[in-house]
XYZ file of C-alpha atoms in Angstrom:
765
model
C 60.060 67.348 40.855
C 58.141 69.028 43.655
C 55.212 67.113 45.155
C 51.798 68.704 44.529
C 49.942 70.247 47.411
C 46.851 68.111 47.858
C 44.930 69.989 50.543
C 44.087 73.289 48.895
C 40.980 75.121 47.736
C 40.996 73.879 44.095
C 41.482 70.265 45.134
C 38.737 70.499 47.743
C 36.450 71.905 45.051
C 37.398 69.060 42.721
C 36.849 66.498 45.484
C 33.433 67.739 46.603
C 32.174 68.246 43.043
C 33.355 64.838 41.849
C 32.022 63.007 44.908
C 28.618 64.668 44.661
C 28.390 64.009 40.917
C 29.234 60.314 41.317
C 26.745 59.866 44.167
C 23.927 61.541 42.206
C 24.716 59.423 39.123
C 24.740 56.162 41.115
C 21.619 57.176 43.027
C 19.577 57.984 39.910
C 20.797 54.834 38.142
C 19.493 52.646 40.963
C 16.260 54.520 41.725
C 14.831 55.756 38.425
C 14.112 54.033 35.106
C 12.972 57.140 33.214
C 14.786 58.053 30.000
C 15.263 61.624 31.254
C 17.003 60.236 34.359
C 19.312 58.061 32.226
C 20.207 61.079 30.060
C 20.809 63.084 33.223
C 23.154 60.348 34.466
C 25.103 60.570 31.197
C 25.186 64.339 31.535
C 26.523 64.169 35.111
C 29.026 61.483 34.074
C 30.414 63.902 31.473
C 30.728 66.558 34.183
C 32.515 63.995 36.384
C 35.014 63.224 33.589
C 35.638 66.947 33.127
C 36.286 67.439 36.869
C 38.473 64.327 37.146
C 40.677 65.100 34.129
C 41.255 68.677 35.341
C 42.080 67.444 38.849
C 44.620 64.918 37.526
C 46.187 67.478 35.182
C 46.659 69.925 38.082
C 48.120 67.296 40.429
C 50.086 64.824 38.303
C 53.334 66.814 38.407
C 54.856 65.649 35.075
C 54.844 67.465 31.752
C 53.668 64.517 29.655
C 50.988 63.574 32.174
C 49.757 67.144 32.508
C 49.649 67.564 28.700
C 47.777 64.269 28.277
C 45.122 65.001 30.905
C 44.683 68.642 29.897
C 43.806 67.369 26.433
C 41.466 64.687 27.837
C 39.728 67.442 29.838
C 37.899 68.582 26.691
C 36.043 65.238 26.333
C 33.550 65.979 29.131
C 32.414 69.367 27.751
C 32.159 67.909 24.232
C 29.529 65.415 25.436
C 27.860 67.847 27.849
C 26.444 69.922 24.970
C 24.353 67.331 23.070
C 23.391 65.442 26.256
C 22.038 68.621 27.852
C 20.044 69.487 24.716
C 18.426 66.007 24.503
C 17.794 66.031 28.271
C 16.054 69.424 27.999
C 13.861 67.999 25.237
C 12.423 65.161 27.388
C 12.594 66.602 30.930
C 10.620 66.279 33.183
C 7.779 64.058 31.901
C 8.148 63.691 28.138
C 10.078 60.434 27.699
C 7.934 59.745 24.645
C 9.789 62.541 22.804
C 13.058 60.598 22.983
C 14.239 59.497 19.546
C 17.136 57.038 19.359
C 18.109 58.015 15.807
C 18.253 61.691 16.764
C 20.294 60.796 19.852
C 22.850 58.877 17.761
C 22.978 61.734 15.240
C 23.766 64.308 17.924
C 26.386 62.041 19.483
C 28.208 61.775 16.137
C 28.847 65.545 16.293
C 31.449 64.799 18.974
C 33.612 62.720 16.611
C 35.529 65.638 14.994
C 36.617 66.832 18.444
C 37.660 63.339 19.509
C 39.598 62.852 16.266
C 41.990 65.753 17.059
C 41.931 65.176 20.834
C 45.686 64.496 21.211
C 46.932 67.134 18.787
C 48.130 70.725 19.166
C 44.741 71.834 17.851
C 43.464 70.992 21.327
C 46.236 72.048 23.765
C 49.543 73.233 22.332
C 51.657 73.097 25.512
C 51.548 73.177 29.304
C 53.689 74.801 32.004
C 54.018 73.145 35.413
C 53.591 75.286 38.531
C 53.840 74.648 42.251
C 50.212 73.697 42.038
C 48.326 73.310 38.837
C 49.381 74.162 35.318
C 49.224 76.878 32.695
C 48.376 75.740 29.187
C 48.189 77.236 25.738
C 44.811 76.375 24.148
C 44.655 75.452 20.475
C 42.189 76.530 17.816
C 39.833 73.704 18.915
C 38.789 75.776 21.936
C 37.242 78.388 19.648
C 35.166 75.771 17.848
C 34.246 74.228 21.208
C 32.844 77.581 22.355
C 30.582 77.827 19.309
C 29.661 74.145 19.556
C 28.662 74.364 23.223
C 26.933 77.697 22.707
C 24.690 76.246 19.990
C 23.580 73.250 22.068
C 23.300 75.151 25.361
C 21.274 78.043 23.976
C 18.931 75.576 22.228
C 18.568 73.576 25.444
C 17.968 76.683 27.564
C 15.358 77.920 25.110
C 13.601 74.560 25.295
C 13.547 74.702 29.125
C 12.232 78.289 29.073
C 9.321 77.272 26.807
C 8.503 74.366 29.102
C 8.790 76.552 32.197
C 6.200 78.984 30.826
C 3.501 76.318 30.394
C 4.427 74.038 33.307
C 2.716 74.190 36.703
C 3.348 72.796 40.152
C 6.226 70.417 40.781
C 7.241 70.283 37.123
C 7.621 74.088 37.022
C 9.772 74.098 40.167
C 11.940 71.245 38.857
C 12.566 72.989 35.533
C 13.271 76.292 37.323
C 15.915 74.904 39.664
C 17.594 72.839 36.959
C 17.705 75.972 34.755
C 19.141 78.156 37.528
C 21.781 75.626 38.560
C 22.996 74.780 35.079
C 22.908 78.314 33.673
C 25.050 79.541 36.609
C 27.516 76.678 36.133
C 27.567 77.159 32.355
C 28.303 80.891 32.537
C 31.091 80.427 35.100
C 32.569 77.495 33.189
C 32.532 79.353 29.852
C 34.251 82.373 31.399
C 36.933 80.558 33.447
C 37.510 77.395 31.381
C 37.151 78.792 27.848
C 37.348 82.587 27.585
C 40.144 83.163 30.133
C 42.400 80.422 28.656
C 41.898 81.933 25.193
C 42.966 85.304 26.676
C 46.049 83.735 28.237
C 44.802 83.263 31.812
C 44.749 79.456 32.005
C 45.705 79.235 35.676
C 42.085 79.887 36.756
C 40.561 77.039 34.740
C 39.962 75.027 37.920
C 37.079 77.394 38.737
C 35.058 75.947 35.807
C 34.906 72.328 37.002
C 34.520 73.445 40.628
C 31.522 75.611 39.623
C 29.587 72.442 38.829
C 28.941 72.365 42.593
C 26.264 75.026 42.005
C 24.432 72.851 39.506
C 24.830 69.706 41.620
C 23.508 71.435 44.752
C 20.458 72.641 42.805
C 19.954 69.059 41.593
C 20.053 67.728 45.160
C 17.558 70.416 46.186
C 15.167 69.311 43.438
C 15.556 65.664 44.451
C 14.798 66.476 48.089
C 12.055 69.074 48.060
C 9.889 68.423 45.045
C 8.324 64.985 45.541
C 11.276 63.005 44.390
C 13.200 61.680 47.378
C 13.389 62.617 51.065
C 16.330 64.317 52.807
C 17.015 61.252 54.923
C 16.758 59.054 51.870
C 19.329 61.158 49.988
C 21.663 61.363 52.992
C 21.315 57.670 53.726
C 22.022 56.615 50.161
C 24.939 59.045 49.978
C 26.511 57.642 53.133
C 25.801 54.091 52.006
C 27.559 54.463 48.656
C 30.352 56.522 50.207
C 31.017 53.930 52.912
C 30.770 51.149 50.355
C 33.436 52.788 48.183
C 35.586 53.628 51.191
C 35.934 50.000 52.283
C 37.951 48.712 49.269
C 39.793 52.045 49.079
C 41.110 51.779 52.661
C 41.764 48.063 52.273
C 43.845 48.639 49.137
C 46.191 51.137 50.752
C 46.358 49.130 53.978
C 47.394 45.987 52.100
C 49.820 47.999 49.980
C 51.448 49.477 53.121
C 51.753 46.051 54.801
C 53.175 44.418 51.656
C 55.723 47.222 51.289
C 56.866 46.822 54.890
C 57.045 43.027 54.787
C 58.344 42.275 51.277
C 59.201 45.658 49.773
C 56.843 45.170 46.804
C 53.403 43.892 45.928
C 54.793 41.676 43.140
C 56.951 39.263 45.140
C 55.896 35.570 45.216
C 54.966 35.885 48.880
C 52.842 38.962 48.230
C 51.045 37.336 45.288
C 50.252 34.223 47.326
C 48.953 36.186 50.295
C 47.055 38.438 47.867
C 45.060 35.456 46.667
C 43.992 34.669 50.234
C 43.219 38.329 50.915
C 41.033 38.462 47.774
C 39.047 35.408 48.854
C 38.546 36.888 52.324
C 37.584 40.250 50.790
C 34.764 38.719 48.723
C 33.229 37.075 51.803
C 33.686 40.043 54.126
C 32.513 42.595 51.560
C 29.204 40.773 50.990
C 28.488 40.756 54.728
C 29.648 44.358 55.039
C 27.348 45.424 52.192
C 24.355 43.652 53.768
C 25.084 45.068 57.243
C 25.682 48.576 55.904
C 22.463 48.581 53.887
C 20.398 47.499 56.903
C 22.207 49.966 59.192
C 21.522 52.901 56.857
C 17.881 51.868 56.444
C 17.264 51.545 60.186
C 19.396 54.364 61.598
C 19.278 57.093 58.916
C 16.576 56.637 56.271
C 13.755 55.232 58.392
C 14.271 56.837 61.801
C 10.601 57.746 62.276
C 9.189 54.538 60.838
C 10.269 51.629 58.709
C 7.744 51.091 55.876
C 8.204 47.322 55.808
C 7.813 46.996 59.565
C 4.755 49.259 59.622
C 3.161 47.323 56.751
C 3.834 44.061 58.541
C 2.232 45.486 61.701
C -0.736 46.707 59.637
C -1.298 43.277 58.192
C -1.231 41.630 61.620
C -3.680 44.133 63.144
C -6.012 44.409 60.150
C -6.163 40.659 59.605
C -7.750 40.219 63.058
C -10.032 43.262 63.138
C -13.523 42.995 61.599
C -15.194 46.125 62.963
C -15.365 48.648 60.103
C -15.249 51.838 62.213
C -12.361 50.490 64.268
C -10.411 49.703 61.094
C -10.947 53.240 59.766
C -9.788 54.765 63.047
C -6.640 52.600 63.155
C -5.911 53.418 59.519
C -6.082 57.203 59.984
C -4.024 57.021 63.179
C -1.259 55.131 61.380
C -1.283 57.555 58.440
C -0.988 60.449 60.885
C 1.858 58.788 62.804
C 3.911 57.965 59.706
C 3.577 60.546 56.889
C 2.126 63.213 59.250
C -0.229 65.238 57.023
C -1.975 68.365 58.291
C -5.299 66.610 57.784
C -6.665 63.330 56.490
C -10.199 62.068 55.889
C -11.719 58.681 55.172
C -15.116 58.738 53.487
C -17.495 56.023 52.340
C -19.956 57.097 49.650
C -23.006 55.489 48.120
C -22.117 55.049 44.456
C -25.535 55.900 43.017
C -26.875 58.605 45.336
C -23.475 60.052 46.401
C -24.814 59.995 49.987
C -22.149 60.066 52.669
C -22.166 56.883 54.749
C -19.012 57.419 56.826
C -16.772 60.470 57.283
C -13.857 60.103 59.678
C -11.352 62.975 59.813
C -8.087 63.894 61.540
C -7.402 67.637 61.578
C -9.297 69.981 59.259
C -12.470 68.768 57.526
C -11.456 68.063 53.916
C -14.560 66.579 52.323
C -17.038 68.825 50.553
C -19.800 67.456 48.368
C -19.049 69.282 45.143
C -18.836 68.225 41.525
C -15.085 68.869 41.482
C -14.545 66.262 44.164
C -16.495 63.609 42.266
C -14.518 64.457 39.126
C -11.352 63.875 41.176
C -12.709 60.442 42.146
C -13.321 59.691 38.465
C -9.756 60.760 37.653
C -8.501 58.315 40.291
C -10.066 55.477 38.324
C -8.281 56.725 35.201
C -4.848 57.169 36.822
C -3.791 54.174 38.942
C -6.400 54.710 41.697
C -5.001 58.030 42.959
C -4.500 61.613 41.838
C -2.439 64.405 43.461
C -2.025 68.116 42.797
C 1.441 67.349 41.403
C 0.032 64.720 39.058
C -2.656 67.159 37.928
C -0.017 69.818 37.243
C 1.868 67.404 34.994
C -1.341 66.321 33.263
C -2.352 69.944 32.646
C 0.917 70.558 30.771
C 0.445 67.348 28.778
C -3.334 67.650 28.117
C -4.139 71.378 28.292
C -7.447 70.861 26.472
C -8.908 68.793 29.356
C -10.666 71.475 31.422
C -11.443 69.009 34.218
C -7.797 68.914 35.296
C -7.451 72.630 36.051
C -10.884 72.727 37.680
C -10.076 69.817 40.016
C -6.577 71.085 40.854
C -7.865 74.520 41.857
C -10.508 72.866 44.017
C -7.968 70.618 45.781
C -5.626 73.548 46.433
C -8.494 75.651 47.839
C -9.261 72.859 50.326
C -5.573 72.237 51.234
C -5.885 68.747 49.767
C -2.768 67.117 48.361
C -4.312 63.996 46.906
C -7.352 61.740 46.592
C -6.849 57.971 46.855
C -9.526 55.492 45.759
C -9.281 52.574 48.181
C -11.906 50.204 46.822
C -15.242 50.165 45.067
C -17.843 47.450 45.485
C -21.378 47.137 44.160
C -22.915 49.816 46.390
C -20.130 51.854 48.025
C -16.798 53.505 47.275
C -14.104 54.179 49.896
C -11.768 57.185 49.524
C -8.784 58.579 51.438
C -8.364 62.363 51.229
C -4.826 63.419 52.147
C -4.125 66.993 53.173
C -0.967 69.014 52.575
C 2.097 68.501 54.791
C 3.097 71.037 57.455
C 5.425 73.910 56.462
C 4.489 73.420 52.792
C 6.991 70.586 52.400
C 6.350 68.077 49.633
C 5.529 64.416 50.009
C 8.450 62.228 48.939
C 8.194 59.313 46.530
C 8.819 56.927 49.428
C 5.888 58.389 51.379
C 3.536 58.169 48.392
C 4.615 54.567 47.738
C 4.108 53.802 51.428
C 0.590 55.281 51.384
C -0.265 53.241 48.278
C 1.019 50.070 49.967
C -0.996 50.788 53.120
C -4.037 51.498 50.967
C -3.808 48.037 49.444
C -3.713 46.442 52.896
C -6.565 48.514 54.345
C -8.655 48.030 51.194
C -8.620 44.279 51.659
C -9.393 44.620 55.363
C -12.277 47.065 54.785
C -13.802 44.963 52.042
C -13.555 41.946 54.318
C -15.214 43.922 57.110
C -18.100 45.011 54.870
C -18.512 41.468 53.702
C -18.529 40.278 57.312
C -21.281 42.749 58.184
C -23.360 41.642 55.222
C -22.858 38.018 56.191
C -23.880 38.773 59.752
C -26.966 40.769 58.712
C -28.129 38.205 56.188
C -27.014 35.134 58.078
C -30.267 33.213 58.016
C -30.919 33.779 54.337
C -27.366 32.999 53.371
C -27.357 29.889 55.520
C -30.223 28.469 53.518
C -28.466 29.346 50.284
C -25.268 27.746 51.532
C -27.106 24.547 52.426
C -28.773 24.480 49.026
C -25.507 25.193 47.274
C -23.804 22.503 49.353
C -26.366 19.930 48.289
C -25.986 20.946 44.657
C -22.228 20.724 44.934
C -22.459 17.334 46.566
C -24.747 16.175 43.788
C -22.431 17.547 41.106
C -19.472 16.016 42.883
C -21.227 12.651 42.983
C -21.992 12.942 39.272
C -18.440 13.923 38.455
C -17.109 11.097 40.635
C -19.413 8.672 38.838
C -18.126 9.877 35.489
C -14.543 9.642 36.701
C -15.091 6.096 37.964
C -16.814 5.227 34.716
C -13.933 6.584 32.640
C -11.445 4.697 34.829
C -13.369 1.490 34.257
C -13.565 2.186 30.549
C -9.812 2.596 30.389
C -9.502 -0.929 31.812
C -12.128 -2.219 29.393
C -10.693 -0.527 26.326
C -7.266 -1.757 27.253
C -8.658 -5.283 27.347
C -10.677 -4.812 24.167
C -7.694 -3.408 22.283
C -5.298 -6.093 23.534
C -7.538 -9.089 22.761
C -7.542 -8.806 18.909
C -3.867 -7.912 18.943
C -3.119 -10.951 21.097
C -5.047 -13.184 18.672
C -3.094 -11.752 15.744
C 0.188 -12.168 17.594
C -0.525 -15.777 18.626
C -1.786 -16.752 15.150
C 1.193 -15.233 13.397
C 3.479 -16.934 15.911
C 1.866 -20.285 15.251
C 2.194 -19.797 11.488
C 5.822 -18.851 11.871
C 6.503 -21.876 14.074
C 4.919 -24.247 11.538
C 6.869 -22.653 8.706
C 10.115 -23.101 10.628
C 9.452 -26.719 11.666
C 8.168 -27.999 8.323
C 8.668 -25.424 5.584
C 8.027 -28.049 2.884
C 4.563 -28.760 4.358
C 3.665 -25.085 4.760
C 1.113 -24.428 2.027
C -1.939 -22.273 1.393
C -4.190 -24.710 3.270
C -2.132 -24.214 6.427
C -2.285 -20.422 5.966
C -6.038 -20.606 5.293
C -6.526 -22.359 8.624
C -5.484 -19.159 10.453
C -6.814 -16.594 7.984
C -10.369 -16.259 9.403
C -8.968 -15.830 12.906
C -6.601 -13.069 11.747
C -9.239 -11.357 9.627
C -11.760 -11.389 12.467
C -9.225 -9.958 14.940
C -8.232 -7.186 12.545
C -11.899 -6.387 11.868
C -12.639 -6.221 15.603
C -9.666 -3.920 16.167
C -10.728 -1.714 13.244
C -14.330 -1.472 14.449
C -13.234 -0.648 17.990
C -10.897 2.105 16.806
C -13.567 3.493 14.468
C -16.054 3.580 17.361
C -13.531 5.384 19.584
C -12.770 7.948 16.855
C -16.478 8.559 16.218
C -17.067 8.902 19.965
C -14.312 11.488 20.248
C -15.669 13.503 17.320
C -19.200 13.451 18.691
C -17.988 14.395 22.155
C -16.016 17.337 20.730
C -18.915 18.257 18.423
C -16.672 17.829 15.385
C -18.500 14.904 13.780
C -19.627 15.846 10.276
C -22.327 13.989 8.306
C -22.917 14.367 4.565
C -26.654 14.079 4.009
C -27.698 12.784 0.602
C -30.180 10.477 -1.103
C -29.496 6.993 0.334
C -31.107 3.591 -0.273
C -31.437 2.039 3.207
C -32.306 -1.537 2.145
C -28.815 -2.568 0.934
C -27.360 -1.140 4.146
C -29.675 -3.294 6.285
C -28.841 -6.388 4.226
C -25.092 -5.672 4.493
C -25.392 -5.395 8.294
C -27.281 -8.705 8.467
C -24.658 -10.429 6.278
C -21.968 -9.054 8.566
C -23.512 -10.944 11.496
C -24.045 -14.178 9.536
C -21.147 -16.128 11.060
C -22.078 -15.263 14.676
C -25.756 -16.017 13.966
C -24.844 -19.504 12.674
C -22.570 -20.136 15.655
C -25.350 -19.263 18.150
C -28.141 -20.926 16.145
C -30.167 -17.741 15.846
C -32.530 -16.591 13.124
C -32.596 -13.110 11.582
C -35.884 -12.004 10.022
C -36.104 -9.044 7.631
C -39.193 -8.588 5.458
C -37.665 -6.624 2.626
C -40.088 -4.247 0.850
C -40.473 -4.776 -2.884
C -39.587 -1.171 -3.724
C -36.487 0.739 -2.737
C -36.765 2.968 0.300
C -34.828 6.230 0.006
C -33.814 8.293 3.028
C -31.921 11.572 3.450
C -28.862 10.459 5.421
C -25.120 9.906 5.467
C -24.682 6.475 3.874
C -21.547 5.533 5.820
C -22.830 6.741 9.194
C -26.241 5.149 8.675
C -24.486 1.834 7.998
C -22.537 2.324 11.227
C -25.806 2.796 13.162
C -27.350 -0.340 11.643
C -24.190 -2.398 12.273
C -24.221 -1.372 15.900
C -27.908 -2.031 16.620
C -28.093 -5.359 14.708
C -24.712 -6.427 16.121
C -25.861 -5.693 19.696
C -29.085 -7.612 19.128
C -27.154 -10.694 17.949
C -24.517 -10.318 20.658
C -26.991 -10.205 23.568
C -29.429 -12.835 22.222
C -28.545 -16.416 23.196
C -31.504 -18.085 21.460
C -34.480 -17.082 19.391
C -34.717 -14.439 16.701
C -33.606 -10.968 15.724
C -36.213 -9.116 13.662
C -35.579 -5.982 11.565
C -38.627 -3.941 10.532
C -39.251 -0.794 8.488
C -42.318 1.415 9.005
C -43.504 4.564 7.229
C -44.169 7.478 9.589
C -44.998 10.358 7.250
C -41.845 12.320 6.480
C -39.746 9.869 8.480
C -38.846 6.212 8.132
C -38.755 4.133 11.316
C -36.290 1.250 11.590
C -36.734 -1.209 14.482
C -34.406 -4.007 15.636
C -36.149 -6.453 17.957
C -34.438 -9.333 19.773
C -35.366 -12.092 22.211
C -32.304 -11.567 24.350
C -31.680 -10.879 28.010
C -33.442 -7.505 28.067
C -32.518 -4.315 29.920
C -33.591 -3.301 33.450
C -36.126 -0.466 33.507
C -33.895 1.798 35.637
C -31.142 1.560 33.035
C -33.281 2.558 30.014
C -32.999 6.308 30.677
C -29.204 6.112 30.714
C -28.778 4.329 27.423
C -26.793 6.505 25.038
C -24.605 8.005 27.777
C -20.912 7.827 27.140
C -19.272 4.749 28.751
C -22.588 3.554 30.211
C -23.047 -0.213 30.210
C -25.806 -2.268 31.785
C -24.247 -4.239 34.652
C -20.894 -2.471 34.619
C -19.385 -4.782 37.282
C -19.468 -8.545 37.661
C -20.251 -8.387 41.411
C -22.690 -5.461 41.595
C -24.579 -5.336 44.879
C -21.878 -7.213 46.780
C -19.521 -5.946 49.457
C -16.347 -6.845 47.608
C -14.259 -4.433 45.555
C -16.123 -3.979 42.210
C -14.703 -6.034 39.347
C -15.169 -4.446 35.932
C -17.060 -6.680 33.471
C -15.027 -7.286 30.298
C -16.547 -6.998 26.825
C -17.959 -3.809 25.325
C -16.771 -0.255 25.793
C -19.994 1.629 26.434
C -19.272 3.741 23.340
C -21.357 1.963 20.679
C -24.769 3.287 21.722
C -23.243 6.682 22.528
C -22.049 6.916 18.917
C -25.347 5.519 17.592
C -27.484 8.037 19.476
C -25.192 10.872 18.402
C -25.192 9.918 14.720
C -28.979 9.511 14.576
C -29.421 12.909 16.207
C -27.011 14.490 13.692
C -29.100 13.040 10.864
C -32.233 14.690 12.410
C -33.572 11.404 13.766
C -34.442 10.071 17.190
C -33.692 6.804 19.017
C -36.206 5.020 21.263
C -35.837 1.846 23.330
C -38.355 -0.622 24.705
C -37.244 -3.567 26.799
C -38.389 -6.075 29.338
C -35.912 -7.987 31.454
C -35.660 -11.625 30.337
C -37.864 -11.138 27.256
C -35.811 -8.972 24.925
C -35.443 -5.423 23.634
C -36.499 -3.273 20.694
C -34.252 -0.457 19.523
C -35.907 1.919 17.047
C -34.743 5.034 15.284
C -36.269 7.459 12.810
C -34.575 8.938 9.775
C -35.928 11.587 7.339
C -37.208 10.246 4.039
C -35.688 11.622 0.873
C -38.069 14.174 -0.670
C -35.684 16.020 -2.963
C -33.579 17.755 -0.311
C -30.267 19.321 -1.337
C -27.047 17.569 -0.388
C -25.909 19.012 2.923
C -23.001 18.775 5.362
C -24.000 19.050 8.989
C -21.839 19.370 12.117
C -22.828 19.023 15.753
C -23.506 22.186 17.750
C -20.710 23.084 20.186
C -21.451 22.853 23.881
C -19.155 22.890 26.856
C -18.249 19.587 28.423
C -20.496 20.051 31.479
C -23.547 20.554 29.265
C -22.611 17.553 27.122
C -22.271 15.413 30.249
C -25.652 16.614 31.474
C -24.247 18.457 34.483
C -25.963 21.748 33.658
C -28.735 22.976 31.442
C -27.894 24.416 28.030
C -28.542 28.164 27.801
C -30.433 27.604 24.600
């Protein structure tokens, strides 16, 4: 068998075409997420498979290998047809037209070809030559011609229709893609399909090699029509090429060394060393990849300026500069140094009057106060804060009925303006960057547009800060007074919040004590009962049990009342407490509350006086909640009265009934009266108030009882009032509506935010 000649024209064509196709596919995969780009990658991948299979068939040098790869060569063209048609349907800016079901349906049309791939219907036989092969095509080639023709003609027709209505960059993109692919398609059909059917199969290599025309047109579109810059393309090409070259060279170098040392790569010594080489390769390749990426960025892609470095420099300079005019001047200078437009203008407009406040320009004057310009500014707000002539061209093809788009685009072109960028808009002014066309009619690249947008974000913050600084400086005296006033208010609110926080912290200690005490009594009593039962079970009778029963019952009742108070407090605080108003006889409720305090009254030697009216007194209230109010007020009166009497009175006040609970207890300081009913508030919260020691929280009481009482009375449309004199006693009174035939009603507290409920701000109502 004669060795194939590797360095010849067909192989060079294969090599260049395949390399370019792979680089474009990798490049688009990494730099574009559009559906049309992904379809284009699949399309180019099919071309790559077609080139590769033809190259292997021409160079493999064996009959079986040549026959196998000449049959595989049909796979690429089979997929090229439907992929090109679907790509033409969504290119350049119609990703929304992509339909997955239709895509799958078109892909299934390839199955009949793949089913007979390795049969004589595809390629009947091959003949080896010094270079390349001759082959006898099967009947499948005829069907392939019709199959490709149908998809290609449909795709071309779709591109022609789009080309007719497209404008600007989109029109140029469609045009160059059409030219490149139609030239490649015609050459490929003639040399790879028609000639083999006529018996001239030795020229089939021209078909795959002709894909260079299409690929070159694709690169041209990527470079010159606001996609990617020349340096960007070259840099990425060299980066991926060098990245692929590293393992390629390493493989053959290791293979050569292994062959010289051990004669094979499968000897034990070679396998052992191979493991070490693999470990070293992983480490070295990571560092090589990082170094190569940075080298390409610095030396090839960003030779004029590095966007990240320039942005970093911008941030340092702009963060220190507060003069507005100086910032504008620095901004335009940097734009001119980096993206180098013919002209650029910064303008600051009054939003209402459209009066020009600032106009700073490099090059030709771009601003003109016309309606078209203000429409362009409005379009910026609708389209990500900027609009360009290319964007307008795409929008015109998508929304032809919007007359503003054509009007604005014609205006921008007449003024040599490429784009309008809205930097920021505050209450009175709007800042705008007007960017002129580039020299020599070259297009702005995606990297340059992204860079401008990034710089705009930085300068926007700096300019807004500068305007704010000027306002602060001009209104310094007035603002200083406001700041002092606001500071005092904040300090006051902070003090109030701190007081509430301290109060809640104390209440946590208190509630912990209050909750533990009844539980401890229950635990100790049950333990004592258990101990007696164990020591003398025969003497353990009901009398022994009865000895502890009152203690247990009282502890459980205290725990239940405390929990009920906490639950009611939470509901009132959250404005979720609901009362069911109905006809209620208040006298039995008062008597029940008095009976409930009987044991404590006897223990303290007090006297409770209640002059019960002869007739029933009906009120419109929630029976359960009204009983809770009475229990709390009468219970407090007994609790804080060491000697004397507790008197309960009822008085008629028109449509209301007034209930008063008077005691001869310790009384309440005058300064504390206004705070009664606040959550967690207790008179004399600490045992050592007024001293210099760390405050010690006074046990007993949670500060929730009166909070719940006030809330429940208010929910039942009543009002609580308190009169007290220190050392002489207190009188707690509340009013409740009398029953006059009202309908049964359920009432819930109005919702307010927590700051209003805590009294930290006024309710809007």
